[in-house]
Coordinates of C-alpha atoms in Angstrom, one line a residue:
M333 CA -3.1 5.4 29.2
N334 CA -6.7 4.6 29.6
L335 CA -8.5 5.0 26.0
T336 CA -11.4 6.6 27.4
Q337 CA -9.3 9.5 29.0
R338 CA -7.5 10.3 25.7
R339 CA -7.7 13.8 24.4
V340 CA -5.0 15.5 22.1
S341 CA -5.1 19.1 21.4
S342 CA -5.2 20.1 17.7
R343 CA -2.4 22.5 18.5
I344 CA 0.3 20.0 19.2
P345 CA 1.2 17.3 16.4
Q346 CA 1.2 13.9 18.1
V347 CA 1.3 10.3 17.2
I348 CA 0.2 8.2 19.9
G349 CA 0.6 4.5 19.8
F350 CA -0.6 2.2 22.6
G351 CA -1.3 -1.3 23.1
R352 CA -1.9 -3.6 26.3
S353 CA -1.6 -7.2 27.5
F354 CA -4.8 -8.7 29.0
K355 CA -6.4 -12.0 29.7
S356 CA -9.0 -12.1 27.1
S357 CA -12.5 -13.4 27.8
L358 CA -12.9 -14.5 24.3
D359 CA -12.7 -18.0 23.3
P360 CA -9.4 -18.7 21.6
S361 CA -10.8 -21.0 18.8
S362 CA -13.2 -18.1 17.8
I363 CA -10.8 -15.0 18.0
T364 CA -10.7 -13.1 15.0
H365 CA -8.5 -9.9 14.2
G366 CA -10.0 -6.6 12.8
I367 CA -8.6 -3.2 11.7
H368 CA -10.4 0.1 11.6
V369 CA -9.0 3.4 10.5
F370 CA -10.7 6.7 11.0
Q371 CA -10.3 10.1 9.7
C372 CA -12.7 13.1 10.9
P373 CA -12.7 16.5 11.9
D374 CA -10.9 16.7 15.3
A375 CA -13.3 16.6 18.5
V376 CA -13.6 15.6 22.0
G377 CA -14.6 12.0 22.8
I378 CA -13.7 10.3 19.4
V379 CA -11.4 7.8 21.0
A380 CA -13.8 7.2 23.8
K381 CA -16.7 6.4 21.2
L382 CA -14.4 4.1 19.1
S383 CA -13.1 2.1 22.0
E384 CA -16.6 1.8 23.6
C385 CA -18.0 0.4 20.2
I386 CA -15.5 -2.2 20.1
A387 CA -15.9 -3.1 24.0
S388 CA -19.5 -3.1 23.7
R389 CA -19.5 -5.9 21.4
G390 CA -17.1 -8.0 23.5
G391 CA -14.0 -7.2 21.5
N392 CA -10.5 -6.1 22.9
I393 CA -8.4 -3.5 21.5
L394 CA -4.7 -4.7 20.9
G395 CA -3.2 -1.5 19.8
A396 CA -4.1 2.0 18.3
D397 CA -2.4 4.7 16.6
I398 CA -3.5 8.2 16.6
F399 CA -2.4 11.3 14.9
V400 CA -3.6 14.9 15.4
P401 CA -1.5 17.5 13.3
Q402 CA -0.5 20.9 14.5
N403 CA -3.0 23.7 13.6
K404 CA -5.1 21.1 11.5
N405 CA -8.7 20.4 12.3
V406 CA -8.2 16.7 11.6
F407 CA -8.0 13.5 13.5
Y408 CA -6.5 10.2 12.2
S409 CA -6.6 6.8 14.0
R410 CA -5.8 3.1 13.2
S411 CA -7.0 0.6 15.7
E412 CA -6.4 -3.2 15.9
F413 CA -8.7 -5.5 17.8
I414 CA -9.9 -8.9 18.3
F415 CA -13.5 -10.1 18.5
D416 CA -16.0 -13.0 18.3
P417 CA -17.8 -13.0 14.9
V418 CA -20.5 -14.9 16.5
K419 CA -21.0 -12.1 19.1
W420 CA -20.2 -9.3 16.7
P421 CA -21.2 -10.2 13.1
R422 CA -19.5 -8.7 10.3
V423 CA -22.7 -6.7 8.9
Q424 CA -23.3 -5.5 12.4
M425 CA -19.6 -4.2 12.6
D426 CA -20.1 -2.1 9.6
E427 CA -23.3 -0.7 11.0
D428 CA -21.6 0.1 14.2
F429 CA -18.6 2.0 12.8
L430 CA -20.9 3.8 10.3
R431 CA -23.0 5.2 13.2
I432 CA -19.8 6.6 14.7
S433 CA -18.8 7.8 11.2
N434 CA -21.9 9.7 10.8
M435 CA -21.6 11.0 14.4
F436 CA -18.2 12.6 13.9
D437 CA -18.8 13.5 10.1
A438 CA -15.9 11.3 9.1
T439 CA -14.3 11.6 5.7
R440 CA -12.9 8.1 6.0
S441 CA -14.0 5.1 8.1
V442 CA -12.8 1.7 6.9
V443 CA -13.1 -1.7 8.7
R444 CA -11.3 -4.7 7.5
V445 CA -11.4 -8.5 8.9
P446 CA -8.5 -10.1 6.9
K447 CA -9.9 -13.7 8.0
L448 CA -13.5 -12.8 6.7
D449 CA -12.9 -10.3 3.8
P450 CA -11.8 -11.2 0.4
K451 CA -8.0 -10.5 -0.3
F452 CA -7.4 -7.3 -2.5
K453 CA -7.4 -8.1 -6.1
I454 CA -4.5 -6.3 -7.9
A455 CA -2.9 -6.3 -11.4
V456 CA 0.7 -5.8 -11.9
I457 CA 1.9 -3.9 -14.9
A458 CA 5.5 -4.2 -15.8
S459 CA 8.1 -3.5 -18.6
K460 CA 11.1 -5.4 -19.4
Q461 CA 12.8 -5.3 -16.0
E462 CA 11.8 -8.1 -13.8
H463 CA 13.2 -8.0 -10.3
C464 CA 10.1 -6.2 -8.7
L465 CA 7.7 -8.4 -10.8
I466 CA 9.4 -11.6 -9.9
D467 CA 9.7 -10.6 -6.2
L468 CA 5.9 -9.9 -6.0
L469 CA 5.0 -13.1 -7.6
H470 CA 7.3 -15.1 -5.2
S471 CA 6.0 -13.1 -2.1
W472 CA 2.3 -13.8 -3.1
Q473 CA 3.2 -17.4 -3.6
D474 CA 4.6 -17.5 -0.1
G475 CA 1.7 -15.9 1.4
R476 CA 3.7 -12.9 2.4
L477 CA 1.5 -10.3 0.5
P478 CA -2.2 -10.4 1.4
V479 CA -3.3 -9.9 -2.1
D480 CA -4.7 -11.9 -5.1
I481 CA -2.8 -11.3 -8.4
T482 CA -5.5 -11.5 -11.1
R483 CA -3.2 -10.9 -14.2
V484 CA 0.0 -9.5 -15.2
I485 CA 0.2 -6.8 -18.1
S486 CA 3.2 -5.8 -19.9
N487 CA 4.5 -4.0 -22.9
H488 CA 7.3 -6.6 -23.2
D489 CA 6.8 -9.7 -24.9
R490 CA 8.3 -12.8 -22.8
G491 CA 8.8 -16.0 -24.4
P492 CA 7.0 -19.1 -23.4
D493 CA 10.0 -20.7 -21.9
T494 CA 10.9 -17.7 -19.5
H495 CA 10.8 -18.0 -15.8
V496 CA 7.9 -15.5 -15.5
I497 CA 5.6 -17.1 -18.0
R498 CA 6.4 -20.5 -16.6
F499 CA 5.5 -19.3 -13.0
L500 CA 2.3 -17.5 -14.2
E501 CA 1.2 -20.7 -16.0
R502 CA 1.7 -22.9 -13.1
N503 CA -0.3 -20.5 -11.0
G504 CA -3.2 -19.9 -13.4
I505 CA -2.4 -16.0 -13.7
P506 CA -3.1 -14.6 -17.2
Y507 CA -0.2 -12.6 -18.9
H508 CA -1.1 -9.9 -21.3
Y509 CA 1.4 -8.6 -23.7
L510 CA 0.3 -5.2 -25.3
H511 CA 2.9 -3.6 -27.6
T512 CA 2.8 0.2 -26.8
T513 CA 4.0 3.0 -29.0
K514 CA 4.3 6.8 -28.5
E515 CA 1.0 7.2 -30.4
N516 CA -0.7 4.3 -28.7
K517 CA 0.0 3.4 -24.9
R518 CA -3.0 0.7 -25.3
E519 CA -4.7 2.3 -22.2
E520 CA -8.3 1.5 -23.2
E521 CA -7.2 -2.2 -23.5
I522 CA -5.5 -1.9 -19.9
L523 CA -8.6 -0.4 -18.4
D524 CA -10.7 -3.2 -19.8
L525 CA -8.2 -5.7 -18.1
V526 CA -8.3 -4.0 -14.7
Q527 CA -12.0 -3.3 -14.1
N528 CA -12.3 -5.6 -11.3
T529 CA -9.1 -4.9 -9.5
D530 CA -9.1 -3.1 -6.0
F531 CA -5.7 -1.2 -7.0
L532 CA -3.1 -1.6 -9.4
V533 CA 1.0 -2.1 -9.0
L534 CA 3.4 -0.6 -11.4
A535 CA 6.5 -2.9 -11.1
R536 CA 8.9 -0.9 -12.8
Y537 CA 6.4 -0.1 -15.7
M538 CA 8.3 2.4 -17.9
Q539 CA 5.2 4.2 -19.4
I540 CA 3.5 7.3 -18.3
L541 CA -0.2 6.7 -17.5
S542 CA -2.3 9.6 -18.7
G543 CA -4.7 11.7 -16.8
K544 CA -7.4 10.3 -18.5
F545 CA -6.4 6.9 -17.6
L546 CA -6.1 7.7 -14.0
Q547 CA -9.4 9.3 -13.9
S548 CA -11.2 6.4 -15.6
Y549 CA -9.7 3.8 -13.3
G550 CA -10.4 5.9 -10.4
K551 CA -8.7 3.7 -7.8
D552 CA -5.2 3.8 -6.3
I553 CA -2.1 3.0 -8.2
I554 CA 1.2 2.3 -6.5
N555 CA 4.4 2.9 -8.3
I556 CA 8.2 2.2 -7.4
H557 CA 11.2 3.8 -8.8
H558 CA 14.9 4.3 -7.8
G559 CA 15.8 6.9 -5.5
L560 CA 18.4 8.5 -8.0
L561 CA 16.0 11.1 -9.2
P562 CA 16.1 13.9 -10.0
S563 CA 19.8 14.1 -10.4
F564 CA 20.1 11.0 -12.4
K565 CA 17.2 10.5 -15.0
G566 CA 16.9 9.1 -18.5
G567 CA 18.7 6.1 -19.7
N568 CA 20.9 4.1 -17.4
P569 CA 20.6 6.2 -14.2
S570 CA 22.4 3.7 -12.1
K571 CA 25.4 4.0 -14.3
Q572 CA 25.2 7.8 -14.2
A573 CA 25.0 7.7 -10.3
F574 CA 27.9 5.2 -10.2
D575 CA 30.0 7.4 -12.4
A576 CA 29.2 10.2 -10.3
G577 CA 30.5 8.5 -7.2
V578 CA 27.1 8.9 -4.8
K579 CA 27.4 7.4 -1.4
L580 CA 23.7 6.9 -0.8
I581 CA 21.1 5.3 -3.0
G582 CA 17.4 4.7 -2.4
A583 CA 13.9 3.6 -3.5
T584 CA 10.6 5.3 -3.4
S585 CA 7.1 3.9 -3.6
H586 CA 4.3 6.3 -4.1
F587 CA 0.9 6.6 -5.4
V588 CA 0.5 7.6 -9.2
T589 CA -0.8 11.1 -9.9
E590 CA -0.7 13.2 -13.2
E591 CA 2.7 14.8 -12.2
L592 CA 5.3 12.1 -12.9
D593 CA 6.9 10.7 -10.0
A594 CA 5.4 13.2 -7.7
G595 CA 2.5 11.4 -5.9
P596 CA 2.1 11.0 -2.3
I597 CA 4.9 8.8 -0.8
I598 CA 4.1 5.7 0.9
E599 CA 7.7 4.3 1.5
Q600 CA 11.3 5.0 1.2
M601 CA 14.3 3.0 1.8
V602 CA 18.0 4.1 1.4
E603 CA 21.4 2.1 1.7
R604 CA 25.0 3.3 1.5
V605 CA 27.4 2.6 -1.3
S606 CA 31.1 3.2 -1.4
H607 CA 34.2 2.9 -3.5
R608 CA 34.3 -0.8 -2.9
D609 CA 31.2 -1.3 -5.0
N610 CA 31.5 -2.2 -8.7
I611 CA 28.7 -1.4 -11.1
Q612 CA 27.2 -5.0 -10.5
S613 CA 27.0 -4.6 -6.8
F614 CA 25.7 -1.1 -7.3
V615 CA 22.9 -2.1 -9.4
R616 CA 22.2 -5.2 -7.2
K617 CA 21.7 -3.2 -4.1
S618 CA 19.5 -0.5 -5.9
E619 CA 17.3 -3.4 -7.1
N620 CA 17.0 -5.1 -3.8
L621 CA 16.0 -1.6 -2.4
E622 CA 13.1 -1.4 -4.9
K623 CA 11.8 -4.8 -4.2
Q624 CA 11.7 -4.3 -0.6
C625 CA 10.3 -0.8 -0.8
L626 CA 7.6 -1.9 -3.1
A627 CA 6.4 -4.9 -1.1
K628 CA 6.5 -3.1 2.1
A629 CA 4.4 -0.3 0.6
I630 CA 1.7 -2.9 -0.8
K631 CA 1.8 -4.7 2.6
S632 CA 1.1 -1.2 4.5
Y633 CA -1.4 -0.4 2.2
C634 CA -3.3 -3.8 2.6
E635 CA -3.1 -3.5 6.3
L636 CA -4.9 -0.1 6.2
R637 CA -1.9 1.7 7.5
V638 CA -1.6 4.4 4.7
L639 CA -4.2 7.4 4.7
P640 CA -4.1 10.6 2.8
Y641 CA -2.8 13.8 4.5
E642 CA -3.3 17.3 2.9
E643 CA -2.9 17.5 -0.8
N644 CA 0.3 15.5 -1.4
K645 CA 1.3 13.7 1.8
T646 CA 0.3 10.5 3.5
V647 CA 0.0 9.3 7.1
V648 CA 1.5 5.9 7.4
F649 CA 1.1 4.1 10.8

């Protein structure tokens, strides 16, 4: 399908993905990868203008995803493209997409060039359970997560000779232990520590963040929890689910809102369990799902694949 001929009626919900192979005229040594996401009221000619913008600067679109939901006057798109930063300077790129944003009264227009733009700065907040925290640290070390972990904050005091503390010390990542109580969640201190972050990750943090904290921070917070809710909650939900003989377990990663574990969902994963599982293998499978689900949610977020949709949903390209 030719990009300039695209038109999707807002009466029919569609997700369109298209890519193409081509002989690029760009110098391979100078090729740089860019991502652009766009959200605006639905109108004729949006895709044409976006593709014209990229082509006019000598860029090539590698692929694009478009979503126009049924009976909603809204348009979503995510485009990946390559370009020569000498021919299309980063500042000029922002100006070009801003012009299109103003043209269509966009509510969201974000461009990211991973090679040129700083990595997202995050803080990881955790409690005693370490499987998600350790997985994130090793994924960061291996370069599988496009983030910079600025610090780890926890309400659990880890000794100096523990695996986590040794890892953090080797990599120069500060660890902040903040003892919490029902009366004092140490939220003001946490806010001071995370002021220069782009978003936060709760890696099995077993404290509820208040509405005041969420408003004061004002940026996205990604959480992970097991998929045994709401049937099995409270202490030792895995044991409860195992004793009940469940056949399907899962994990959910979502944005944090004031309503507990009810924020817009980013990623979910499931796996079957059976009578052959014992409690150890049951817990191991559950924790593996949590690790994978959280890592994928963070990666999707950093790659600009996650867009807000309606009040409590997401579009994930």
